[in-house]
Amino acid sequence: MKGIVFTEFMEMVEGKWGLDMVDDLIDVVNPDSGGAYTSVGTYDYQELVAYVVELNKRTEIPVSDLVYTFGTYLAASFASKFTDFFNECESTIEFLTHVDDHIHVEVRKLYPDAELPKFSYEQHSADALTLHYESTRNLADLAHGLIIGCAAHYGDKIDISRSGEVRDGVAYEEFKLTRIP
Amino acid sequence: MTDDAPRLQRRYEREKRARIKAESILEQKSRELFATNEKLVKLSESLEQQVNERMQDLERARDEALASVHAKTQFLANMSHEIRTPMNGVIGMLRVLKTCEDKKKSERLIDTALESGHLLVSIINDILEYSKLDSVGIELERERFDLAAALDSVIQTFAANAHSKGLDLITAVSPALPSEFIGDATRIKQVVGNLLSNAVKFTDAGEIAVGAMRSADGSVEIFVEDTGIGLSDEEQKKIFSAFSQADISTTRKFGGTGLGLSICSKIINTFGSKICIDSKIDRGSRFYFHLNLPVANERSLAKEYQSKLAQTAVVLVSRSRARKIYLQKFFHEIGLGWFECCEHLTEFDPDYISNDFNCFLILDQDTPFDLEQSVAQVQKLAISNMEIMTLVNFENISGTQSEFFQLTKPLHHRELLDKITGIEVAEKQVEAHVESFDFSGKKMYVVDDNQVNLDVAKELFEYAGFDVVLGHNGLEAVEYLQENAVDLVLMDIQMPGMDGLSASRTIRSFGGKFLDLPIIAMTAHALDSDRKKSLEAGMNDHITKPIDVDFALTTIAKLLGVEAKAKPVEATKIHQEESRYTTEYLPEVEGFDFPSALRRVRGRELKLIEFVLNLAKNMADAPERLEQFIDAGNVGEAQQLAHQIKGSGANIGASALSKAAADIEQQFKQGIARPDRASRHIFHEEIAKLLKLSKDVEPVLAAKNNAKGSLSEREFIDLLKAIDVSLKTDLGEAQTLIDKLYQSTAQTHYEAIVSNIRSSYDAFKIADIHALIESTLGGIRKRE
Ligand code: HEM
């Protein structure tokens, strides 16, 4: 997984629980990388999973909530780092329709080794969208957080209902989005 | 706090490692970026270069196109000049002809106009050829031709132009020159015509001499000499490539002829020689070249007239230096008894010349005034044994009334010689030698896939005494020759199955006596390269179709070591008449040359008509067949058809048809699957003409056949039976019937029997006649 995900994660931990928590997590997980993450490197996805599990132990916040929270955090961070992508669009819904065939495409150009999820969608109206997530990594919660984070950026109020399943190691999740005016 | 120290330490280490890692990644990325950027720069550079190259290509193509347009414009200008000159010749002659009343002179004028016309045609052909052959090069024809006559015809063409500029045009052909050579006459004429045209153009006063003589090494030197503006050394170097030299002054000075001269130089190079120049500014030019031409006939004017001029004296009064020089040389070589020349008649002392001589005084009309003065003086001189002739420009002939014999300029040597010898040895002996060789007892095998060709060959060579056996293809020839001894083989080259070349190789490969068997190639190709091919295949010589009787017989005689029969002089005249065949039934149709075809069948027009009808019958559907072959992409068959018609057409005198077929064949050979519409059109038209012609003459043959020609077998049998009956009842009736039979079977395979019957009747051997009739009828019955 791309280093940016790790550095953002550590930033979030540091911001929310302090630098010592970062040290604790690294000390306990003791990853091969030694925890010396840089945004431009690439690291084992399992290290991230281990941190989340350890964080859950220490904070007693459910893993799904942690991942979701990370999503919202990540969205905010992306919004400041990749402003162009956000400026191209006017609304959350419009932005989400660009993720799969534009944003992640550009991401892959920048990081050829990135492993990105697949998104497809049906747009019902300017304010209603169904987004389908598909990935070998079960990170639907992250996606959920990212969506909410994006909505925050655009100042949209979005109602989301989710349903999903894991089949043959592949996670499928459906997000029904409605913007509340 | 001590607790924190190691943690801080680790945190610090971690951050450091992350930084180092990040730096190394970034460094690597920046290297990659750099490399990628390099690549991009190179790519854009190479794109730029590619664009530049493309641009340059385009520019070059554009320049080439412009240059070729320029060249074409130049070419056109040049060619229209080349065309205009002989055209003027034609028009000039015709203009004079309009007022000319002398029949003999008008004939000369017509001949000259025709010659000019032919030159025109060959020039136009050259233009076409030039555009076609520029890259391929020139192929020379090999044909028998009379060099002196060729030069004469060129000179005549330019005479009008030269005379109108006040120039004297002098023929300086050596009388010792063999009467016939083998080579490409048209090309030589083209070159000489070109040089002559330039000479006329760049000479404002004086004279131009055109001549030919044999050099010590046996080659022929041909030259064109003028008293014109001359050429500087610099110009001499450039002149043959004046066209490509962008020197405007040269180009202007030499007009459009730059290309003409470079064509000439190319042509002479193809002959294996080169054009040389002797020239100085304002001192005239002499263009000359040497050609190594095989001699076809060693006869020459000098040999013909030698002994006849020992008692003749010629006095030339002329101011032309060149004319004096050349006539002096000419008369010396031909063995004239006495030659003298002077500028004015006053210088001439008649007492000087012995009274035994036949004396001729030639007054050159340098100016009309000169002539009048001279005539007055001549009358004063009162020379008894001297005949006076004037030499005037041919254009002036018709106008001037003269009491003297008029010679024309350019001087026609034969005309002069005929006049001063008083004998009309005219054109003659060059003509047909059919009777001058006797090949009796010799057996000839002729192989050709074309029946018309075979028929003609049989006609021709049987007459010359040969026993002629015919074959139809290479394989048949090889088989026949293995079994049968012959003295000579005439072999067509292009035949289906085994062609002539392989057949010859096969025959030679048998070794022994087959190595010495004379084999002569017989092809429609007159080109040097074709000749080489046949020689390489082991053939001894090469003659072209349609067969030129004299040339073929001379070639054959040489190969077989047969000497020409001595021929009584009186025969000449009669023979001459005979050799100029005219047609009685075959009409004159454009594109057909029956007189020459008649020569091949020795004047037997009915035979020729028969050939014409046969060809018309066989080739009536040729155009359709050709089109079908072309449409079906069957180039082989189409080419074969064209080839056949080329040969047969030429043989029966359908020259235009033969030419059209040749043209089509040529295009096939060049890999063109659909010959151009124009030549196909001509081909169709010519076949149509042939069909119409054959329809027209068919009744002639039918009528003749009824009168005298071949009986049907039925009629023959009936007649025999009638004779047999009348032998017992009415001998008078029998005689009438026998005569009728005799007449109607002339030249058929019944001829022999019938003449036996007739001679028996003449001897009143009635029983013999009866027996003859019986056995003949019996033979026919058996066959049935
Ligand atoms: C400017 C906007 C975005 C950027 C630059 C971005 C970039 C990335 C990057 C670098 C990864 C990591 C891939 C790897 O390391 O192999 C990632 C993964 C992911 N992205 Fe985005 N992304 C953007 C927007 C979004 C949004 C709006 C969504 C949600 C709808 C989203 C959903 C995800 C998910 C769920 C993953 C986790 C990988 C997986 O589930 O397989 N991304 N993205």
mmCIF file of N, CA and C in Angstrom, chain B residues 728-772:
data_model
loop_
_atom_site.group_PDB
_atom_site.id
_atom_site.type_symbol
_atom_site.label_atom_id
_atom_site.label_comp_id
_atom_site.label_asym_id
_atom_site.label_seq_id
_atom_site.Cartn_x
_atom_site.Cartn_y
_atom_site.Cartn_z
ATOM 1 N N LYS B 728 -11.767 -41.702 -127.473
ATOM 2 C CA LYS B 728 -12.245 -42.747 -128.377
ATOM 3 C C LYS B 728 -13.196 -42.175 -129.420
ATOM 4 N N THR B 729 -13.826 -41.053 -129.113
ATOM 5 C CA THR B 729 -14.851 -40.517 -130.003
ATOM 6 C C THR B 729 -14.401 -39.303 -130.790
ATOM 7 N N ASP B 730 -13.831 -38.326 -130.117
ATOM 8 C CA ASP B 730 -13.554 -37.059 -130.802
ATOM 9 C C ASP B 730 -12.215 -36.506 -130.328
ATOM 10 N N LEU B 731 -11.175 -36.694 -131.119
ATOM 11 C CA LEU B 731 -9.849 -36.259 -130.689
ATOM 12 C C LEU B 731 -9.747 -34.740 -130.583
ATOM 13 N N GLY B 732 -10.509 -34.036 -131.451
ATOM 14 C CA GLY B 732 -10.525 -32.562 -131.381
ATOM 15 C C GLY B 732 -11.050 -32.112 -130.046
ATOM 16 N N GLU B 733 -12.173 -32.733 -129.656
ATOM 17 C CA GLU B 733 -12.778 -32.439 -128.356
ATOM 18 C C GLU B 733 -11.784 -32.755 -127.244
ATOM 19 N N ALA B 734 -11.106 -33.903 -127.390
ATOM 20 C CA ALA B 734 -10.123 -34.314 -126.381
ATOM 21 C C ALA B 734 -9.057 -33.249 -126.216
ATOM 22 N N GLN B 735 -8.598 -32.733 -127.366
ATOM 23 C CA GLN B 735 -7.551 -31.701 -127.297
ATOM 24 C C GLN B 735 -8.034 -30.462 -126.527
ATOM 25 N N THR B 736 -9.291 -30.018 -126.847
ATOM 26 C CA THR B 736 -9.832 -28.849 -126.139
ATOM 27 C C THR B 736 -9.863 -29.114 -124.635
ATOM 28 N N LEU B 737 -10.355 -30.319 -124.307
ATOM 29 C CA LEU B 737 -10.464 -30.643 -122.882
ATOM 30 C C LEU B 737 -9.102 -30.686 -122.214
ATOM 31 N N ILE B 738 -8.125 -31.268 -122.908
ATOM 32 C CA ILE B 738 -6.784 -31.363 -122.320
ATOM 33 C C ILE B 738 -6.204 -29.969 -122.093
ATOM 34 N N ASP B 739 -6.428 -29.079 -123.078
ATOM 35 C CA ASP B 739 -5.939 -27.708 -122.911
ATOM 36 C C ASP B 739 -6.580 -27.041 -121.700
ATOM 37 N N LYS B 740 -7.874 -27.273 -121.602
ATOM 38 C CA LYS B 740 -8.595 -26.673 -120.477
ATOM 39 C C LYS B 740 -8.029 -27.208 -119.161
ATOM 40 N N LEU B 741 -7.832 -28.521 -119.154
ATOM 41 C CA LEU B 741 -7.292 -29.154 -117.952
ATOM 42 C C LEU B 741 -5.921 -28.570 -117.620
ATOM 43 N N TYR B 742 -5.137 -28.405 -118.664
ATOM 44 C CA TYR B 742 -3.783 -27.913 -118.468
ATOM 45 C C TYR B 742 -3.808 -26.517 -117.844
ATOM 46 N N GLN B 743 -4.678 -25.673 -118.422
ATOM 47 C CA GLN B 743 -4.742 -24.311 -117.913
ATOM 48 C C GLN B 743 -5.228 -24.238 -116.475
ATOM 49 N N SER B 744 -6.222 -25.073 -116.207
ATOM 50 C CA SER B 744 -6.822 -24.927 -114.879
ATOM 51 C C SER B 744 -6.052 -25.674 -113.789
ATOM 52 N N THR B 745 -5.007 -26.366 -114.176
ATOM 53 C CA THR B 745 -4.240 -27.038 -113.126
ATOM 54 C C THR B 745 -2.831 -26.488 -112.991
ATOM 55 N N ALA B 746 -2.576 -25.395 -113.704
ATOM 56 C CA ALA B 746 -1.246 -24.799 -113.586
ATOM 57 C C ALA B 746 -0.987 -24.457 -112.131
ATOM 58 N N GLN B 747 0.208 -24.730 -111.716
ATOM 59 C CA GLN B 747 0.632 -24.447 -110.337
ATOM 60 C C GLN B 747 -0.164 -25.198 -109.279
ATOM 61 N N THR B 748 -0.742 -26.328 -109.652
ATOM 62 C CA THR B 748 -1.362 -27.140 -108.613
ATOM 63 C C THR B 748 -0.603 -28.453 -108.606
ATOM 64 N N HIS B 749 -0.962 -29.325 -107.647
ATOM 65 C CA HIS B 749 -0.203 -30.573 -107.602
ATOM 66 C C HIS B 749 -0.601 -31.514 -108.733
ATOM 67 N N TYR B 750 -1.610 -31.136 -109.506
ATOM 68 C CA TYR B 750 -1.972 -31.951 -110.675
ATOM 69 C C TYR B 750 -1.083 -31.633 -111.873
ATOM 70 N N GLU B 751 -0.365 -30.534 -111.745
ATOM 71 C CA GLU B 751 0.351 -29.993 -112.881
ATOM 72 C C GLU B 751 1.201 -31.051 -113.604
ATOM 73 N N ALA B 752 1.943 -31.820 -112.793
ATOM 74 C CA ALA B 752 2.872 -32.799 -113.370
ATOM 75 C C ALA B 752 2.131 -33.839 -114.222
ATOM 76 N N ILE B 753 1.063 -34.396 -113.658
ATOM 77 C CA ILE B 753 0.289 -35.420 -114.369
ATOM 78 C C ILE B 753 -0.250 -34.848 -115.675
ATOM 79 N N VAL B 754 -0.831 -33.654 -115.542
ATOM 80 C CA VAL B 754 -1.476 -33.053 -116.699
ATOM 81 C C VAL B 754 -0.467 -32.778 -117.811
ATOM 82 N N SER B 755 0.731 -32.330 -117.390
ATOM 83 C CA SER B 755 1.677 -32.043 -118.474
ATOM 84 C C SER B 755 2.149 -33.342 -119.129
ATOM 85 N N ASN B 756 2.189 -34.430 -118.347
ATOM 86 C CA ASN B 756 2.464 -35.743 -118.966
ATOM 87 C C ASN B 756 1.391 -36.110 -119.980
ATOM 88 N N ILE B 757 0.142 -35.891 -119.563
ATOM 89 C CA ILE B 757 -0.964 -36.200 -120.457
ATOM 90 C C ILE B 757 -0.832 -35.400 -121.746
ATOM 91 N N ARG B 758 -0.498 -34.129 -121.560
ATOM 92 C CA ARG B 758 -0.426 -33.249 -122.716
ATOM 93 C C ARG B 758 0.691 -33.671 -123.674
ATOM 94 N N SER B 759 1.861 -33.985 -123.071
ATOM 95 C CA SER B 759 2.958 -34.347 -123.994
ATOM 96 C C SER B 759 2.663 -35.680 -124.696
ATOM 97 N N SER B 760 1.973 -36.577 -123.975
ATOM 98 C CA SER B 760 1.585 -37.833 -124.646
ATOM 99 C C SER B 760 0.623 -37.537 -125.802
ATOM 100 N N TYR B 761 -0.298 -36.595 -125.552
ATOM 101 C CA TYR B 761 -1.243 -36.253 -126.610
ATOM 102 C C TYR B 761 -0.511 -35.663 -127.805
ATOM 103 N N ASP B 762 0.468 -34.760 -127.465
ATOM 104 C CA ASP B 762 1.232 -34.151 -128.555
ATOM 105 C C ASP B 762 1.917 -35.210 -129.407
ATOM 106 N N ALA B 763 2.312 -36.321 -128.748
ATOM 107 C CA ALA B 763 2.980 -37.403 -129.485
ATOM 108 C C ALA B 763 1.972 -38.454 -129.966
ATOM 109 N N PHE B 764 0.681 -38.110 -129.813
ATOM 110 C CA PHE B 764 -0.395 -39.029 -130.226
ATOM 111 C C PHE B 764 -0.329 -40.397 -129.586
ATOM 112 N N LYS B 765 0.185 -40.441 -128.334
ATOM 113 C CA LYS B 765 0.231 -41.741 -127.650
ATOM 114 C C LYS B 765 -1.056 -41.902 -126.849
ATOM 115 N N ILE B 766 -2.119 -42.250 -127.574
ATOM 116 C CA ILE B 766 -3.451 -42.292 -126.970
ATOM 117 C C ILE B 766 -3.518 -43.322 -125.848
ATOM 118 N N ALA B 767 -2.880 -44.471 -126.064
ATOM 119 C CA ALA B 767 -2.919 -45.541 -125.060
ATOM 120 C C ALA B 767 -2.268 -45.072 -123.770
ATOM 121 N N ASP B 768 -1.163 -44.350 -123.930
ATOM 122 C CA ASP B 768 -0.483 -43.837 -122.732
ATOM 123 C C ASP B 768 -1.398 -42.912 -121.940
ATOM 124 N N ILE B 769 -2.129 -42.054 -122.690
ATOM 125 C CA ILE B 769 -3.018 -41.108 -122.000
ATOM 126 C C ILE B 769 -4.046 -41.881 -121.215
ATOM 127 N N HIS B 770 -4.588 -42.877 -121.864
ATOM 128 C CA HIS B 770 -5.605 -43.684 -121.206
ATOM 129 C C HIS B 770 -5.042 -44.298 -119.921
ATOM 130 N N ALA B 771 -3.844 -44.851 -120.042
ATOM 131 C CA ALA B 771 -3.216 -45.479 -118.874
ATOM 132 C C ALA B 771 -2.994 -44.453 -117.761
ATOM 133 N N LEU B 772 -2.515 -43.286 -118.147
ATOM 134 C CA LEU B 772 -2.260 -42.229 -117.162
ATOM 135 C C LEU B 772 -3.540 -41.846 -116.408
#
